[in-house]
mmCIF file of C-alpha atoms in Angstrom:
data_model
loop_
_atom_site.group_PDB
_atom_site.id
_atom_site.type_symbol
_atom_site.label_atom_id
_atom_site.label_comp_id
_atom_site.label_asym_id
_atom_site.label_seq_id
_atom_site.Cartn_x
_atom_site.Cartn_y
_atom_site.Cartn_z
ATOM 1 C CA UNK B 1 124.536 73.250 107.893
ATOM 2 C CA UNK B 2 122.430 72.397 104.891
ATOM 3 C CA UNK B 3 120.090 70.383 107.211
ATOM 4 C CA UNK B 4 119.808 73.968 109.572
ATOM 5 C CA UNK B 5 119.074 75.950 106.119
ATOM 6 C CA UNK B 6 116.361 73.762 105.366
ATOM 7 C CA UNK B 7 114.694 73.648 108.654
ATOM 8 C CA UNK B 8 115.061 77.690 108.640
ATOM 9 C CA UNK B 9 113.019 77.718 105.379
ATOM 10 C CA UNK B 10 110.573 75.711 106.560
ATOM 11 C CA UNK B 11 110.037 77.741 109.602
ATOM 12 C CA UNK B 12 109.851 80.838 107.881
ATOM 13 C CA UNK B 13 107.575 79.849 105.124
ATOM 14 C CA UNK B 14 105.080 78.619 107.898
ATOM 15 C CA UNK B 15 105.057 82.175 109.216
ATOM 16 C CA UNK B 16 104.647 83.307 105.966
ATOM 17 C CA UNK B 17 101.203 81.328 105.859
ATOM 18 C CA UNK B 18 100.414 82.044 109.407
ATOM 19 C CA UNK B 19 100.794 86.144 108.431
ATOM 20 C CA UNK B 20 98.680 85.660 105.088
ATOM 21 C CA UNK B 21 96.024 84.204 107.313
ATOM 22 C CA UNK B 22 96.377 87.433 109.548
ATOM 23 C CA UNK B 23 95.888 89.670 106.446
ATOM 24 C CA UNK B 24 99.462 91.002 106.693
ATOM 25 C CA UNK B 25 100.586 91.060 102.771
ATOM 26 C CA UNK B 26 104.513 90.564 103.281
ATOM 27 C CA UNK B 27 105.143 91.947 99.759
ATOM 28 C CA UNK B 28 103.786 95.137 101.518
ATOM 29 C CA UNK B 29 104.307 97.118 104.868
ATOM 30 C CA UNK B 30 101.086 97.673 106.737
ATOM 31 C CA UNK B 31 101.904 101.346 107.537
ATOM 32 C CA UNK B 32 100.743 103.144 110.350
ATOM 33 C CA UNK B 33 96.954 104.005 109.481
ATOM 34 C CA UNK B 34 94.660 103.261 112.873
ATOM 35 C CA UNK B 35 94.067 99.436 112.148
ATOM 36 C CA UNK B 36 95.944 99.591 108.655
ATOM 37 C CA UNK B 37 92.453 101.225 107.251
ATOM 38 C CA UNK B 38 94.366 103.195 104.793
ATOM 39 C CA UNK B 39 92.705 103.286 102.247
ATOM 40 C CA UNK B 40 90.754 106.422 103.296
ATOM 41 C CA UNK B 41 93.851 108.001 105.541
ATOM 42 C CA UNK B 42 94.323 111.641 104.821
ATOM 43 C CA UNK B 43 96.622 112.113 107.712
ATOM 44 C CA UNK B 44 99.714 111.558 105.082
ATOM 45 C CA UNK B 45 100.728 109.552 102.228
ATOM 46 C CA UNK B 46 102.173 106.228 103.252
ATOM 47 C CA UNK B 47 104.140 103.791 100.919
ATOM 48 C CA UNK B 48 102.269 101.310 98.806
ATOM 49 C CA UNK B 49 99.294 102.338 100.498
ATOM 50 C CA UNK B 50 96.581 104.301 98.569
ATOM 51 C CA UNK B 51 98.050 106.317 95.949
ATOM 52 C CA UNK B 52 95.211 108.843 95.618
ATOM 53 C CA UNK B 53 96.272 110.036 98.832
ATOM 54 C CA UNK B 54 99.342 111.289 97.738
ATOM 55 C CA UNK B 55 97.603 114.112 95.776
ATOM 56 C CA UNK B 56 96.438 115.499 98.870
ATOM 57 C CA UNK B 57 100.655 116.461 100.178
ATOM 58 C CA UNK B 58 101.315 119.922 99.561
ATOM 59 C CA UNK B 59 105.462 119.682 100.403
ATOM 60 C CA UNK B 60 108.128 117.762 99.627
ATOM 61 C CA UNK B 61 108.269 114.865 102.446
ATOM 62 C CA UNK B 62 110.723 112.124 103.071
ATOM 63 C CA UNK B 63 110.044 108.988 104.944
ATOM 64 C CA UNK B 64 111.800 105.793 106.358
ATOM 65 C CA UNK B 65 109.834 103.310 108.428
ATOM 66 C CA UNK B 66 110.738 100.005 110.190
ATOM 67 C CA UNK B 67 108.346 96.951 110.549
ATOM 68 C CA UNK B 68 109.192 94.049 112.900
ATOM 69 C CA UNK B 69 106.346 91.407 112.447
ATOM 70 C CA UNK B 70 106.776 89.215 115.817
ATOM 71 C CA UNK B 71 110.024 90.276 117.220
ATOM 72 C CA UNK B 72 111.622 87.998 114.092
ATOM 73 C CA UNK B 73 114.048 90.265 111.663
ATOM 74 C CA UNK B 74 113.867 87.448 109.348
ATOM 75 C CA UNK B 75 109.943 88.610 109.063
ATOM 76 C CA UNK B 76 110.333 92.558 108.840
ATOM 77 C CA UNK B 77 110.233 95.203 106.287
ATOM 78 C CA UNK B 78 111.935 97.922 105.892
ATOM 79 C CA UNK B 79 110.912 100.647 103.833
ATOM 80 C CA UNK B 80 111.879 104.281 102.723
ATOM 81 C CA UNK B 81 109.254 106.588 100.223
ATOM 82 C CA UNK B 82 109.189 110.253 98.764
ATOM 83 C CA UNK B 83 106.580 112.731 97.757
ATOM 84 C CA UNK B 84 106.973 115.333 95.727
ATOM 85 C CA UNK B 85 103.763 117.512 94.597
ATOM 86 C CA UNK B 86 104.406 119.461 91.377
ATOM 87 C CA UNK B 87 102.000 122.038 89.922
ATOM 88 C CA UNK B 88 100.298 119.557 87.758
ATOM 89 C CA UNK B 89 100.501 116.086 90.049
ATOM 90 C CA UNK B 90 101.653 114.794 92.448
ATOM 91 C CA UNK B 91 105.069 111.982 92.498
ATOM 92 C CA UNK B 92 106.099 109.895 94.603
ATOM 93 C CA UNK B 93 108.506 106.830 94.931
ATOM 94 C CA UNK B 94 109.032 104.178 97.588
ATOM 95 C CA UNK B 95 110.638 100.792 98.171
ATOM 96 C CA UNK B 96 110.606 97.718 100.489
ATOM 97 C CA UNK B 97 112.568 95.185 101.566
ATOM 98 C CA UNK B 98 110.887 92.035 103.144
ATOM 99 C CA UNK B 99 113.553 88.845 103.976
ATOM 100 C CA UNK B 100 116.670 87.658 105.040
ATOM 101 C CA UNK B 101 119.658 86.623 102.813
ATOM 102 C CA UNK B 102 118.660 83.547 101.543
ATOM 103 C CA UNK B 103 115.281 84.387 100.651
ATOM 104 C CA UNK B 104 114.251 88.062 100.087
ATOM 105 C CA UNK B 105 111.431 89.909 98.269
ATOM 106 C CA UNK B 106 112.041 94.302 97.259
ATOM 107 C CA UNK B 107 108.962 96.290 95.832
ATOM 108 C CA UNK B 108 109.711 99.317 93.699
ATOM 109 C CA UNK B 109 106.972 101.171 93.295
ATOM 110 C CA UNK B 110 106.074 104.988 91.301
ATOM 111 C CA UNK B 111 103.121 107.149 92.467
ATOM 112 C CA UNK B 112 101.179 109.740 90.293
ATOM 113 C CA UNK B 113 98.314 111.410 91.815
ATOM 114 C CA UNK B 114 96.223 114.526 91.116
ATOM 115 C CA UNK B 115 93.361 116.252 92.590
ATOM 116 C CA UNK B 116 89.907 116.840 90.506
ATOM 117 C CA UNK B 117 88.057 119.069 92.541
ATOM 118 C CA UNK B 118 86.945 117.157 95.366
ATOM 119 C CA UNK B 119 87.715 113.987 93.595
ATOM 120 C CA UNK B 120 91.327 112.642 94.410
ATOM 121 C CA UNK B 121 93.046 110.034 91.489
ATOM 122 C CA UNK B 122 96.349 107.873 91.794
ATOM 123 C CA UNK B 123 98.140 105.230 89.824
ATOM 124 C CA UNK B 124 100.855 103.489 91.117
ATOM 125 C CA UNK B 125 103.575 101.446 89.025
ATOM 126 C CA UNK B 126 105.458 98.871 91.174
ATOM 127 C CA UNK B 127 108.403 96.327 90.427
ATOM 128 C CA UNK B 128 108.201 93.606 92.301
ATOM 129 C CA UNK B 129 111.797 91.303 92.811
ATOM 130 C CA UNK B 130 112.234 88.241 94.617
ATOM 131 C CA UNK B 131 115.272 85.907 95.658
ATOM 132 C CA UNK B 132 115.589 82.496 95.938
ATOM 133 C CA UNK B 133 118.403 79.893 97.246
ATOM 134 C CA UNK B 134 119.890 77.150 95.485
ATOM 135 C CA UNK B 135 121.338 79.460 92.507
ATOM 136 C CA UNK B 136 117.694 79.998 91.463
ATOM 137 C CA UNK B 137 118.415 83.695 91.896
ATOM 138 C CA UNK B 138 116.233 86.439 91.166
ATOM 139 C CA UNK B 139 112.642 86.455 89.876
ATOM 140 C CA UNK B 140 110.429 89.368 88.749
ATOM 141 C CA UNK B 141 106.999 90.789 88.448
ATOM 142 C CA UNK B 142 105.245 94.341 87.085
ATOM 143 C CA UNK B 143 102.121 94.757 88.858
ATOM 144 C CA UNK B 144 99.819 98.464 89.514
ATOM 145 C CA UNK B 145 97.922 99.716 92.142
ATOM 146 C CA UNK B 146 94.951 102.084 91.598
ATOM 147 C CA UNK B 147 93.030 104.323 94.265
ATOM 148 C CA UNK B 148 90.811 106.774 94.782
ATOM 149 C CA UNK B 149 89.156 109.305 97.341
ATOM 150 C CA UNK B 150 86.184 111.445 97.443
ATOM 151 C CA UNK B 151 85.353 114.539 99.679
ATOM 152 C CA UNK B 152 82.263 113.904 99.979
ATOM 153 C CA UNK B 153 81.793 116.684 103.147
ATOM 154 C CA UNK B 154 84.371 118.356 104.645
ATOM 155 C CA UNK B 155 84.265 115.991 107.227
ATOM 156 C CA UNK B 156 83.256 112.627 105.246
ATOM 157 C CA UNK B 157 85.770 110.766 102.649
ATOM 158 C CA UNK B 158 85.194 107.444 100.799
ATOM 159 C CA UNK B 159 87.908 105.832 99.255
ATOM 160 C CA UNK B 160 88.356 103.359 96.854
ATOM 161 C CA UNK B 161 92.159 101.051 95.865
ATOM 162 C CA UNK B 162 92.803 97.508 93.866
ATOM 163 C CA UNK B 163 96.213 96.125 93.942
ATOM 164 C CA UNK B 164 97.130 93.773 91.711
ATOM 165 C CA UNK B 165 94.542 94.496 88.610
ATOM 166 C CA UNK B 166 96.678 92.745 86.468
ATOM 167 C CA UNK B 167 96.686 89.153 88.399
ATOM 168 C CA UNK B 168 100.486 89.162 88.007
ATOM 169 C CA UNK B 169 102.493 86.599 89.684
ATOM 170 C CA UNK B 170 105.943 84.622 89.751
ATOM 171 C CA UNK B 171 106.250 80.613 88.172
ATOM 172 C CA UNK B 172 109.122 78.954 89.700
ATOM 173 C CA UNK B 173 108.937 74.959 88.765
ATOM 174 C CA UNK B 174 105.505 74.784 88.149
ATOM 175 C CA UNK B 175 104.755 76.625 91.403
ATOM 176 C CA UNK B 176 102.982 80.027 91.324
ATOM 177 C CA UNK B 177 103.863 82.580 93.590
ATOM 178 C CA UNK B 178 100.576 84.955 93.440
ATOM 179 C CA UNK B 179 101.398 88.439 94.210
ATOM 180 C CA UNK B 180 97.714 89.302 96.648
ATOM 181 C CA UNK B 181 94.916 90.495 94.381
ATOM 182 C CA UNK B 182 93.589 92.871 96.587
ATOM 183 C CA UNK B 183 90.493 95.465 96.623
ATOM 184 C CA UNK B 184 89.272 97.155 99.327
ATOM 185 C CA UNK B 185 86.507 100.197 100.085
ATOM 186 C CA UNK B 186 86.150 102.382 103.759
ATOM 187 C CA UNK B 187 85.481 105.311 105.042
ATOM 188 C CA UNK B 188 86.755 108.367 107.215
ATOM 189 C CA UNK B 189 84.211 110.218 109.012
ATOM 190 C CA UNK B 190 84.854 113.249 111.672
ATOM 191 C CA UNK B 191 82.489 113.067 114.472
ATOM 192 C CA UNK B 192 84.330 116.422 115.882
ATOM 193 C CA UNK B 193 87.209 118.474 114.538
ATOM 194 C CA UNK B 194 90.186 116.378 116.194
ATOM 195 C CA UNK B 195 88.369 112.898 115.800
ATOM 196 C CA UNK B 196 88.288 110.608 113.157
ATOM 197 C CA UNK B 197 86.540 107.083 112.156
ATOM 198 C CA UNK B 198 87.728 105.224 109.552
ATOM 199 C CA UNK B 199 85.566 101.738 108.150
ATOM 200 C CA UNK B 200 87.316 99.620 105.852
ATOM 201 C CA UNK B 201 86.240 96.507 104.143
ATOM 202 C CA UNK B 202 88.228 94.373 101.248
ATOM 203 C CA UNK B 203 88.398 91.492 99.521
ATOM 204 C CA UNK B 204 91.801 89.316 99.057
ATOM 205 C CA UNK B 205 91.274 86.797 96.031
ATOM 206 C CA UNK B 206 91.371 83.397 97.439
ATOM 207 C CA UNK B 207 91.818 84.314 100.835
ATOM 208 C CA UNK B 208 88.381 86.417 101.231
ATOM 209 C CA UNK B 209 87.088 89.176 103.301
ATOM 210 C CA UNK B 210 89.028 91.210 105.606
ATOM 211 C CA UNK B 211 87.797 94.732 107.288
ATOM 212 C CA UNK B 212 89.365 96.779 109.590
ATOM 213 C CA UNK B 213 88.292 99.709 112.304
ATOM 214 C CA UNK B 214 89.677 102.438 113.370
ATOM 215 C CA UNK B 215 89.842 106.148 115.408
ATOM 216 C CA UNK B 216 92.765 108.356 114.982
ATOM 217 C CA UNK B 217 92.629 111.471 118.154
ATOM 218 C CA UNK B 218 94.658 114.414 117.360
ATOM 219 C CA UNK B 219 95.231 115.574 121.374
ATOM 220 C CA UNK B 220 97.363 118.630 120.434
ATOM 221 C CA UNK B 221 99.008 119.492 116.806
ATOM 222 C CA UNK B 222 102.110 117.887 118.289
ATOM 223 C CA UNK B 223 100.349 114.922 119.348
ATOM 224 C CA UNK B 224 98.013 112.241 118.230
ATOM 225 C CA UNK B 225 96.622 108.898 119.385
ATOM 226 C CA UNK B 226 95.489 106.013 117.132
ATOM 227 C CA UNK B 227 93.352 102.737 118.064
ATOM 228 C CA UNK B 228 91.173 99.828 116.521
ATOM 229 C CA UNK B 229 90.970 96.255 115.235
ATOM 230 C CA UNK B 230 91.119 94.728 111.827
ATOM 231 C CA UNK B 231 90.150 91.120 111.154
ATOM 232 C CA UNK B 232 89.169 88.236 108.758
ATOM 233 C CA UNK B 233 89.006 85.151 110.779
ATOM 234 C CA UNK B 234 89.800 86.654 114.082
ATOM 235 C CA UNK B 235 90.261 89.974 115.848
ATOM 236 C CA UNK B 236 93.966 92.027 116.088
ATOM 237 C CA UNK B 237 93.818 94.906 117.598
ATOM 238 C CA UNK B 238 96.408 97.561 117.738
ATOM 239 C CA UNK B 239 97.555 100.939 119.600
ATOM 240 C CA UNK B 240 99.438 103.731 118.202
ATOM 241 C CA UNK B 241 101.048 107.225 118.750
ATOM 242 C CA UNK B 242 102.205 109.770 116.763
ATOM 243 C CA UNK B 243 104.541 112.380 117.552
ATOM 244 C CA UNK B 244 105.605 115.833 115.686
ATOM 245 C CA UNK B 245 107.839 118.261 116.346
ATOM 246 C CA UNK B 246 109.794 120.580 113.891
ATOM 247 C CA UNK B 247 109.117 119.132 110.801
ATOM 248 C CA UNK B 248 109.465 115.954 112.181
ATOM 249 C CA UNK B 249 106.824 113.034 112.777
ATOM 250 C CA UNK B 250 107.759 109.551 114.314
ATOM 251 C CA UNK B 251 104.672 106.944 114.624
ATOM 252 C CA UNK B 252 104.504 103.960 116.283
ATOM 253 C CA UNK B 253 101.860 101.559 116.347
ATOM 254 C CA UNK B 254 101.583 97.800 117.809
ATOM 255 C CA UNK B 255 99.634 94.804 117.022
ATOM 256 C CA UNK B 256 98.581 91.934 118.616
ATOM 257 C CA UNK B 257 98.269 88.826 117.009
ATOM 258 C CA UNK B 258 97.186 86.306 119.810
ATOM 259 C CA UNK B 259 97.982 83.272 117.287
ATOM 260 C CA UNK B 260 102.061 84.152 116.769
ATOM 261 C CA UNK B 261 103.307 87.313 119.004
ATOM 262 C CA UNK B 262 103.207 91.090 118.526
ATOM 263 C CA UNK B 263 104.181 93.494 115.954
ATOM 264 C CA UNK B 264 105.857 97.065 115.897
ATOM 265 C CA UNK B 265 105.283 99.328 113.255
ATOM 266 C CA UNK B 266 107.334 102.244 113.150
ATOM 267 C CA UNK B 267 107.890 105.387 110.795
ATOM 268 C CA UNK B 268 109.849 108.400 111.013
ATOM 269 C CA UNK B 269 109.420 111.278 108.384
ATOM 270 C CA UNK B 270 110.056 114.576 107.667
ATOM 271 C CA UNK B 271 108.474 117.865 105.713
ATOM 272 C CA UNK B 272 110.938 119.871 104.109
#
């Protein structure tokens, strides 16, 4: 049995690596944003994602989402977050879980964010937890996130997020485990009222530069489309849908990884 543990570990560390390489941050969900390019999505506020986004939701909305990084539980997340705008900011909270039993990471995380004029500023507070066998038990880490988003037209925003400003990270005998430094800059441009492009280009400390690509289509206000490709070393594209309907709003969105297997990306919220 202890032999089987082992082997599982070592497994599942190697996919680790393997999703590091494909940009895919396991301390965070990728969210549904055409290509992950969120850091200029306006469509909604999604968890750990840019917080200055959040100052742009005008009711209170609720949100659960599912993650299943190739068709492994072992390798998912699963996430819930709230926003709640307020006459002088915005709030919002959120949490993940990434893991299995014997070795499992949670994120915490609070969101402020305000508008100032057509400038859009959020700060985001997270506590990050992880567990380890072997009656090592729990380990811990503050980090912060920090975004922003301009309106530059009405059809034109740049946006602007760091995670990790505070190089924060987890020693467990003599080994570091880094939480991602992480900055990243992109655009969302609307070539026509229903259709928008959104550039993205980062910068992951010791693992380089990533960018990503992406068009969401908005076919009818109860239906959307989303499509693109994100990349560092090599190309994964991805295809998404999102549905509304009374308040409602599922989104689904795979990815295709030609290395290790697909991913699904799921969320389901709702506007009260």
């Amino acid at each position: 049995m202890k032999c089987f543990r082992v082997l599982f570990l070592v497994i599942f560390f190697n996919f680790l690596y393997l999703s590091s390489l494909a940009q895919v941050q396991e301390i965070l969900p990728s969210g549904i944003a055409p290509a992950g390019a969120d850091v200029v999505f306006t469509g909604r506020w999604l968890a750990f994602a840019n917080p200055a986004t959040l100052s742009r939701e005008e009711s209170v909305v609720a949100s659960v989402g599912y993650e299943n990084r190739y068709f492994s539980p072992e390798l998912s997340d699963e996430y819930f977050s709230v926003a709640v705008p307020t006459k002088y900011f915005n709030i919002g909270t959120s949490f993940n879980f990434f893991g299995y039993a014997d070795y499992h990471e949670m994120m915490a995380a609070l969101t402020v964010a305000r508008r100032f004029g057509i400038v859009a500023v959020g700060v985001e507070f997270d506590y990050f937890n992880m567990f380890l066998p072997d009656d090592v038990g729990y380990r811990h880490a503050f980090t912060a996130q920090v975004g922003v988003q301009v309106d530059v037209t009405d059809n034109c925003v740049v946006g602007f997020r760091m995670f990790n400003p505070s190089f924060s990270q987890i020693d467990y005998n003599d080994v570091a485990r880094r939480l991602p430094v992480m900055m990243h800059v992109g655009c969302n441009y609307g070539f026509i009222e229903d259709l928008d492009l959104l550039v993205e280009v980062g910068y992951v400390l010791k693992r380089g530069v990533d960018w990503a690509v992406g068009m969401e289509y908005r076919i009818m206000p109860e239906l959307l489309v989303r499509a693109g490709a994100r990349g560092s070393d090599y190309v994964v594209p991805s295809l998404g849908v999102g549905v509304s309907f009374a308040g409602f709003r599922f989104d689904l969105m795979a990815e295709a990884d030609f290395r290790i297997g697909m991913s699904l990306l799921s969320n389901l919220s709702y506007k009260f």
